[in-house]
Coordinates of C-alpha atoms and ligand atoms in Angstrom, one line a residue:
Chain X
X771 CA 137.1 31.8 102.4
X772 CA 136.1 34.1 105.3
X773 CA 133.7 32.1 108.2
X774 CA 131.1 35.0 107.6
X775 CA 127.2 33.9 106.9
X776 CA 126.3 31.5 104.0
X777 CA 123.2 30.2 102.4
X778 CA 122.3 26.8 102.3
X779 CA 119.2 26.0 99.7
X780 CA 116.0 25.9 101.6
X781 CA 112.9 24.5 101.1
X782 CA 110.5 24.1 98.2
X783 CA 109.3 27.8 97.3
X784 CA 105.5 28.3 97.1
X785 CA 103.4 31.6 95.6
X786 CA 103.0 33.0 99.2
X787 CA 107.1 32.9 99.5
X788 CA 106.9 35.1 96.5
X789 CA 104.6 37.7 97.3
X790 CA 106.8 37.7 100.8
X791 CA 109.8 38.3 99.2
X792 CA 108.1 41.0 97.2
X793 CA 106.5 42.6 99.5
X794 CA 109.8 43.0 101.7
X795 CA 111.6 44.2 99.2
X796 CA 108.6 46.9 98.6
X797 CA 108.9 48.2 102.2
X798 CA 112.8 48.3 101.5
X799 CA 112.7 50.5 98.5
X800 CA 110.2 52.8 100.1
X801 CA 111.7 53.0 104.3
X802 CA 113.6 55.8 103.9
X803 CA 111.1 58.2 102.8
X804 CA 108.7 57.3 104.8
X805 CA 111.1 57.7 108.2
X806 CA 112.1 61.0 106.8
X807 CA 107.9 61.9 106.3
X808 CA 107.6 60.7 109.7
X809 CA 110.7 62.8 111.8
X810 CA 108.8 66.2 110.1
X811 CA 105.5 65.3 111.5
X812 CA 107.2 64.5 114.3
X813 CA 109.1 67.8 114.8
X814 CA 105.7 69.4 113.5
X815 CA 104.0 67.8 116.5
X816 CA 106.0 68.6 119.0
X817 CA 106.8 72.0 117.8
X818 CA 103.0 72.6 118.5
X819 CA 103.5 71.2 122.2
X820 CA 106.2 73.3 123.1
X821 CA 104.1 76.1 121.8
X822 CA 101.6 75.6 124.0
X823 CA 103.9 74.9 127.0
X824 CA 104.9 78.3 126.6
X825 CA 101.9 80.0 126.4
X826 CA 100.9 78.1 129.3
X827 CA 103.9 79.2 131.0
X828 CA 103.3 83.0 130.8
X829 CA 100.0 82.7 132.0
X830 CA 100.4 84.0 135.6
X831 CA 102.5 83.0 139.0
X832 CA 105.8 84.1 140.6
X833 CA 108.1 85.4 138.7
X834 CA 111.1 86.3 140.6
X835 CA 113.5 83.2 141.8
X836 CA 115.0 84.6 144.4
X837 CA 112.2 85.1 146.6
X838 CA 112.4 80.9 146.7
X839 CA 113.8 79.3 149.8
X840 CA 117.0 77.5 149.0
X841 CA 117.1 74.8 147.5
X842 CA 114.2 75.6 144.9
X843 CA 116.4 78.4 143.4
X844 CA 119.1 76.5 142.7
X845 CA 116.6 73.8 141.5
X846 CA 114.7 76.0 139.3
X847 CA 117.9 76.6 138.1
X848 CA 119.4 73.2 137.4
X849 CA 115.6 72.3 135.4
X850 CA 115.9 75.2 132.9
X851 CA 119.7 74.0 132.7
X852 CA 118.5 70.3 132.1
X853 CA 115.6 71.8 129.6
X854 CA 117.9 73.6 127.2
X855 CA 120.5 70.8 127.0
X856 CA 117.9 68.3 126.0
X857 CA 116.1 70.6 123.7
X858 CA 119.3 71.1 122.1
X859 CA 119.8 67.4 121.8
X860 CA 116.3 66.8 120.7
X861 CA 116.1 69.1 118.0
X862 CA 119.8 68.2 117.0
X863 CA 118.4 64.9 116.6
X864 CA 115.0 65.8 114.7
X865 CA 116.5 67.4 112.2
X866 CA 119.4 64.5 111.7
X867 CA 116.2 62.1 111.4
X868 CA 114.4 64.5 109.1
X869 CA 117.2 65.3 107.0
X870 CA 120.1 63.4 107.5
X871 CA 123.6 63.4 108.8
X872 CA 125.2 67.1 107.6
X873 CA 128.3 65.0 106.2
X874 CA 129.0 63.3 102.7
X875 CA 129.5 59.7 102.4
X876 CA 132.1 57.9 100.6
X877 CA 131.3 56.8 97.2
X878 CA 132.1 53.0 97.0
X879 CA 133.4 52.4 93.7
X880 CA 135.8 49.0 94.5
X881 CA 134.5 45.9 94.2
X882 CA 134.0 43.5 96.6
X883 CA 132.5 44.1 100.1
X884 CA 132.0 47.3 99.3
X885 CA 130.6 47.3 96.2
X886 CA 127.7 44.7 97.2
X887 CA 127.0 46.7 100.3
X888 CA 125.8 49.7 98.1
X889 CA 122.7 49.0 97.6
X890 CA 122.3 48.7 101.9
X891 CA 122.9 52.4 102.3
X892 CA 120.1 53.4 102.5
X893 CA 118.7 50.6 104.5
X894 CA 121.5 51.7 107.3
X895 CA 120.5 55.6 107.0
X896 CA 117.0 54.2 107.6
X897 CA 117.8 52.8 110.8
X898 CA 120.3 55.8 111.5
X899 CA 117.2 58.0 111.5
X900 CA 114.5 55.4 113.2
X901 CA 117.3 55.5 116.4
X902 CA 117.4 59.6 115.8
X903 CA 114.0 60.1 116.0
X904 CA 113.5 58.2 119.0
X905 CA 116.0 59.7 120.7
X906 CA 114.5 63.2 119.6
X907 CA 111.5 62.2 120.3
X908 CA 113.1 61.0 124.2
X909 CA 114.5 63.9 124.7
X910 CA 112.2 66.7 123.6
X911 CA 109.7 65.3 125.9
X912 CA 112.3 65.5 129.0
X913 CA 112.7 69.1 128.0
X914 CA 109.1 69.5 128.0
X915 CA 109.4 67.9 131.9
X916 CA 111.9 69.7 133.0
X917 CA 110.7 73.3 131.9
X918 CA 107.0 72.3 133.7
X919 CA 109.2 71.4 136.8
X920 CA 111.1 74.7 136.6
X921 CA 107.7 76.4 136.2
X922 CA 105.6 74.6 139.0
X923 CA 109.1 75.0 141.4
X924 CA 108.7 78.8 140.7
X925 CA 105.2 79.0 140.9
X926 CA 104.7 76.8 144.0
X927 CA 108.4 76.5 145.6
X928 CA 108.4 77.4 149.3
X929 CA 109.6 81.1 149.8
X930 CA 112.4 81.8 151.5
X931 CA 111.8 82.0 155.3
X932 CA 113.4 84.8 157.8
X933 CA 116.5 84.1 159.5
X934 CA 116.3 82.3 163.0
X935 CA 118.0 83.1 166.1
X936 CA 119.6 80.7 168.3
X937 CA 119.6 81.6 171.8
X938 CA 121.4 80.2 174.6
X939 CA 121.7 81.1 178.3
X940 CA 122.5 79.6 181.3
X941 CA 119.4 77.4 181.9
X942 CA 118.2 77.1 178.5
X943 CA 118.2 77.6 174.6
X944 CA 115.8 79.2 172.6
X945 CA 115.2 79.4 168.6
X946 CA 112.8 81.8 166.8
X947 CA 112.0 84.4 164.4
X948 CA 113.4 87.5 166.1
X949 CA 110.3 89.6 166.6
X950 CA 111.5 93.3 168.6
X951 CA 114.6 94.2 170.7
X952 CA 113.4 96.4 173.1
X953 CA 114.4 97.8 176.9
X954 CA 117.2 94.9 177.3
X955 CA 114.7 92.3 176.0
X956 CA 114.7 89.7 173.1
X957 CA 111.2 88.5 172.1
X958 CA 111.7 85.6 169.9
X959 CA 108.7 83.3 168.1
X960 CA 109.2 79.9 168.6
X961 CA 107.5 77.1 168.0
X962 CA 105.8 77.1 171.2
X963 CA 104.9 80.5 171.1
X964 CA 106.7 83.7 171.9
X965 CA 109.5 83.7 174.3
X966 CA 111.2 87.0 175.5
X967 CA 114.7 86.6 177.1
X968 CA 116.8 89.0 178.9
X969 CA 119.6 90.2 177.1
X970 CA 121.5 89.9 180.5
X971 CA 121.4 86.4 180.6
X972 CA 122.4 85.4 176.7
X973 CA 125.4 83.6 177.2
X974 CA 125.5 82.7 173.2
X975 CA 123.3 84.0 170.1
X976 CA 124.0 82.7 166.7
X977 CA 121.8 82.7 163.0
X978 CA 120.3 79.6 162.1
X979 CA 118.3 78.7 158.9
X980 CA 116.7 76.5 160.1
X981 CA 115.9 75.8 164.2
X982 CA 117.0 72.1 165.0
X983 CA 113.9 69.9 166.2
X984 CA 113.7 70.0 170.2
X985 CA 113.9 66.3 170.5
X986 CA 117.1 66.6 168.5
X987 CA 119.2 68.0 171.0
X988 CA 119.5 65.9 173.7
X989 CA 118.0 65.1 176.8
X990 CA 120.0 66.6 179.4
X991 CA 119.2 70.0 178.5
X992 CA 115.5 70.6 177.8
X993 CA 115.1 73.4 175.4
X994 CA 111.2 74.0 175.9
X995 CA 111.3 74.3 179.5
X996 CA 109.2 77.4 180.5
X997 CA 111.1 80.4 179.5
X998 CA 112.3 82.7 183.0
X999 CA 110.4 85.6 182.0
X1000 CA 112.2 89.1 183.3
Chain G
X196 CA 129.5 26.2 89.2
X197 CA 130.6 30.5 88.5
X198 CA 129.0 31.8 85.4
X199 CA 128.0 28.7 83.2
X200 CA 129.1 30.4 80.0
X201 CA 132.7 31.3 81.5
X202 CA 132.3 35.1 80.6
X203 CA 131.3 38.6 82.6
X204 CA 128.2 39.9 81.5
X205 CA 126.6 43.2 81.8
X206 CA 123.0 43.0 83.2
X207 CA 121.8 42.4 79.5
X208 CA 122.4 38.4 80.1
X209 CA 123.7 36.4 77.9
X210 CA 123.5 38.6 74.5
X211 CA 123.0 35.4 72.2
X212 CA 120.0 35.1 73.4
X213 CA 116.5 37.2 73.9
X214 CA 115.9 37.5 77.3
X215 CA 113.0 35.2 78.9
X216 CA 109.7 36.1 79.3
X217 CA 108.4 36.9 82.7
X218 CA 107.0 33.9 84.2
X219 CA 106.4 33.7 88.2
X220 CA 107.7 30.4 88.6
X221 CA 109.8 28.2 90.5
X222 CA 112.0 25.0 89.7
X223 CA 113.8 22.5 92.5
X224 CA 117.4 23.4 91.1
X225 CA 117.0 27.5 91.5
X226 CA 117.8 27.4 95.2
X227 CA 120.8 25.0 94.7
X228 CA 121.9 26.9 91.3
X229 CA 121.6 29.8 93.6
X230 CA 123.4 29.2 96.5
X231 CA 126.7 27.2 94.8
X232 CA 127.8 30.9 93.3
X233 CA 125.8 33.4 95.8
X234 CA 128.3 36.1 97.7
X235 CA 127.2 36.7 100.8
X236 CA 127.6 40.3 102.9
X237 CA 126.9 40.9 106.1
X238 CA 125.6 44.1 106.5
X239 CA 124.7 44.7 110.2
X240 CA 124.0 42.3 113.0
X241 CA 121.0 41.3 111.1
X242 CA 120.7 42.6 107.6
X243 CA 122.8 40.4 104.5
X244 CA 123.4 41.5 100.9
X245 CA 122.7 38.6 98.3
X246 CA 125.3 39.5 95.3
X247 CA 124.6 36.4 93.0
X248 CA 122.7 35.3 89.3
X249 CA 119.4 34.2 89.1
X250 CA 119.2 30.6 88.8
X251 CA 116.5 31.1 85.6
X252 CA 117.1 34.0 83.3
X253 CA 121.2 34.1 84.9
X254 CA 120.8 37.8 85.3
X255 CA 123.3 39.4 87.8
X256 CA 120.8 40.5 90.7
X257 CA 121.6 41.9 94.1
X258 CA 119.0 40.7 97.2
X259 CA 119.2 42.8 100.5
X260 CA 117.6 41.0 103.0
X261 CA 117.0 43.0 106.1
X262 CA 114.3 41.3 108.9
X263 CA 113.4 45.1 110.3
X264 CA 112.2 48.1 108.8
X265 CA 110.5 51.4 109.4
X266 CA 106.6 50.3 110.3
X267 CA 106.6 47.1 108.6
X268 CA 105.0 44.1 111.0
X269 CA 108.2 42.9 112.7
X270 CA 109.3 39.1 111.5
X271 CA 109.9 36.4 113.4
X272 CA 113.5 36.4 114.4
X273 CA 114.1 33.0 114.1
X274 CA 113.0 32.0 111.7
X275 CA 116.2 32.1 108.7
X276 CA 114.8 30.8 105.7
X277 CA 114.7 33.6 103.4
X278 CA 112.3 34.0 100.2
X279 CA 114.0 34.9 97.3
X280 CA 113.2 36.9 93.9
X281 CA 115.2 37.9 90.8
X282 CA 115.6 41.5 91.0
X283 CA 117.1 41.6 87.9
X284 CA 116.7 45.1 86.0
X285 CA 116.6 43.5 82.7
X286 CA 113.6 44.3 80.7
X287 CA 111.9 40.8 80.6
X288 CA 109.0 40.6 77.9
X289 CA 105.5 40.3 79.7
X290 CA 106.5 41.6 82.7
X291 CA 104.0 44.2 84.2
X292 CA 104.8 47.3 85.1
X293 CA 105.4 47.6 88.7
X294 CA 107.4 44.2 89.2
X295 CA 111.1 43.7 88.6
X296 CA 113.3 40.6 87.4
X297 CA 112.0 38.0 85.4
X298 CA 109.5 36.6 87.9
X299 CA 111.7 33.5 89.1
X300 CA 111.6 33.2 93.1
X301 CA 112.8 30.6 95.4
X302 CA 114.2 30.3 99.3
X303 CA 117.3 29.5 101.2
X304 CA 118.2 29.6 104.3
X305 CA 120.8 31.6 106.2
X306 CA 123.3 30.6 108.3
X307 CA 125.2 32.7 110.3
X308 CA 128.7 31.7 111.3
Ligands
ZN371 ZN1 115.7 36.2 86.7
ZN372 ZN1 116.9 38.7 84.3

């Protein structure tokens, strides 16, 4: 005797238990088809989104990634990375809830356990392909996400910016866009406007990406303070 | 109680006798009858497989009970008293065409250990 579930009499049955009983064992006999009709109109559907997703995509808008400032490249990137592995998964899992599991299952022909739980195969491939198609259906709509990301990052994505020079001499540092070198002159733009320094004086020059905020760098050395013009 | 006339039967019942007609009906002793010789297997964490004989025409008939299923109006969970039917596939005389068994139905109630 194994402490498993038993049943107990319960109370007096009426008409209405019957047609419950009937009716449950109606929707039993007829789940799996239905979840299998369901996955293709499923996969139909959302065949027909991605369709026009596409289209949509080639419409019009930058084309070319590496005019992006970075991150966005890298992001673009990582979305159309993200957008094929879950369209992978999703359709993986479409088809297992449209058509089943591509493996054979072993023919119970003991008695026993195994025997009685025969008849609840297909109840179990029922669920199998209820979790399948929600999980296709999860994951074909974070494709769909991440390829309108990797779109709108290509379309709209900051573009890369110039180079910026860092500038230092003895009384002060300067950051711009490098705009001509000319007669022993730097002429930067800054953020204050432009600022031409004497090559004379440049104690240190470096590249920057980006130019650090002025209130970022301290107070003892004021970096806007009115450029010596020579 | 297991099998009243001592011997293993196909699902033709008892062959001394014609089967009985189909009747929707329901006595006090077919949930008792029932359950003293019922096999019970689990299936999942929610679903049960009723291997037993139906208390009226003694038919061997398999019950799966299973509280969720693709699109049906979900149950409440806790409620475990379960109607049954005879799902019997023996050819009962007067039963229409789209039912199954011999028409006998009656409820117990599931315990879970
Ligand atoms: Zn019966
Ligand atoms: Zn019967």
């Amino acid at each position: 005797m194994t402490a498993g579930p038993r049943v107990t009499p319960g109370p007096a049955a009426t008409p209405a238990d019957r047609r419950a009983a009937r009716r449950a064992q109606d929707l039993l006999a007829h789940e799996l088809p239905r979840v299998r009709e369901a996955a293709h109109a499923w996969r139909n559907g959302l065949a027909g989104l991605f369709v026009g997703l596409l289209g949509f995509g080639l419409v019009k808008g930058r084309t070319d990634v590496s005019k992006l400032a970075p991150p966005y490249g890298a992001l673009v990137g990582a979305a159309l990375l993200l957008s094929l592995l879950c369209g992978t998964v999703a359709v993986l899992h479409l088809l297992r809830a449209a058509h089943g599991a591509p493996r054979t299952v072993p023919l119970t022909t003991g008695t026993g356990a195994d025997a009685a739980l025969l008849p609840a195969q297909d109840h179990l491939e029922t669920l199998r392909s209820v979790r399948a198609l929600r999980l296709g259906v999860a994951h074909t709509l974070l494709c769909a996400a991440a390829l309108v990301t990797a779109v709108a990052l290509t379309w709209y994505g900051p573009v890369r910016e110039a180079p910026r020079l860092l500038v230092r001499t003895a009384t002060a540092d300067f950051c711009g866009q490098p705009v001509r070198v000319a007669d022993g002159r730097l002429t930067l733009k800054t953020s204050t406007g432009e600022v031409t320094v004497s090559l004379a004086d440049v104690i240190g020059l470096g590249a920057v990406d980006t130019c650090p905020a002025p209130a970022a760098r301290g107070a003892e050395k004021p970096v806007a303070s009115p450029p010596r013009l020579s | 109680m297991t099998g009243s006339d001592g011997t293993l039967r196909t699902d033709q019942g008892p062959a001394t006798r014609e089967p009985v007609p189909y009747r929707e009906v329901t006595e006090d002793h077919y949930a008792p009858t029932y359950t003293a010789e019922v096999t019970v297997t689990p299936v999942d964490a929610e679903s049960v497989v009723l291997s037993g004989r139906c208390p009226r025409c003694r038919c061997p008939a398999v019950f799966l009970h299973a509280p969720r299923t693709f699109r049906a109006a979900p149950r409440r969970a806790d409620r475990s008293d379960i109607p049954v039917i005879c799902t019997c596939t023996t050819p009962h005389p007067d039963r229409p065409e789209d039912e199954t068994g011999c028409g006998a139905y009656w409820n117990v109630r599931l315990e879970r250990a």
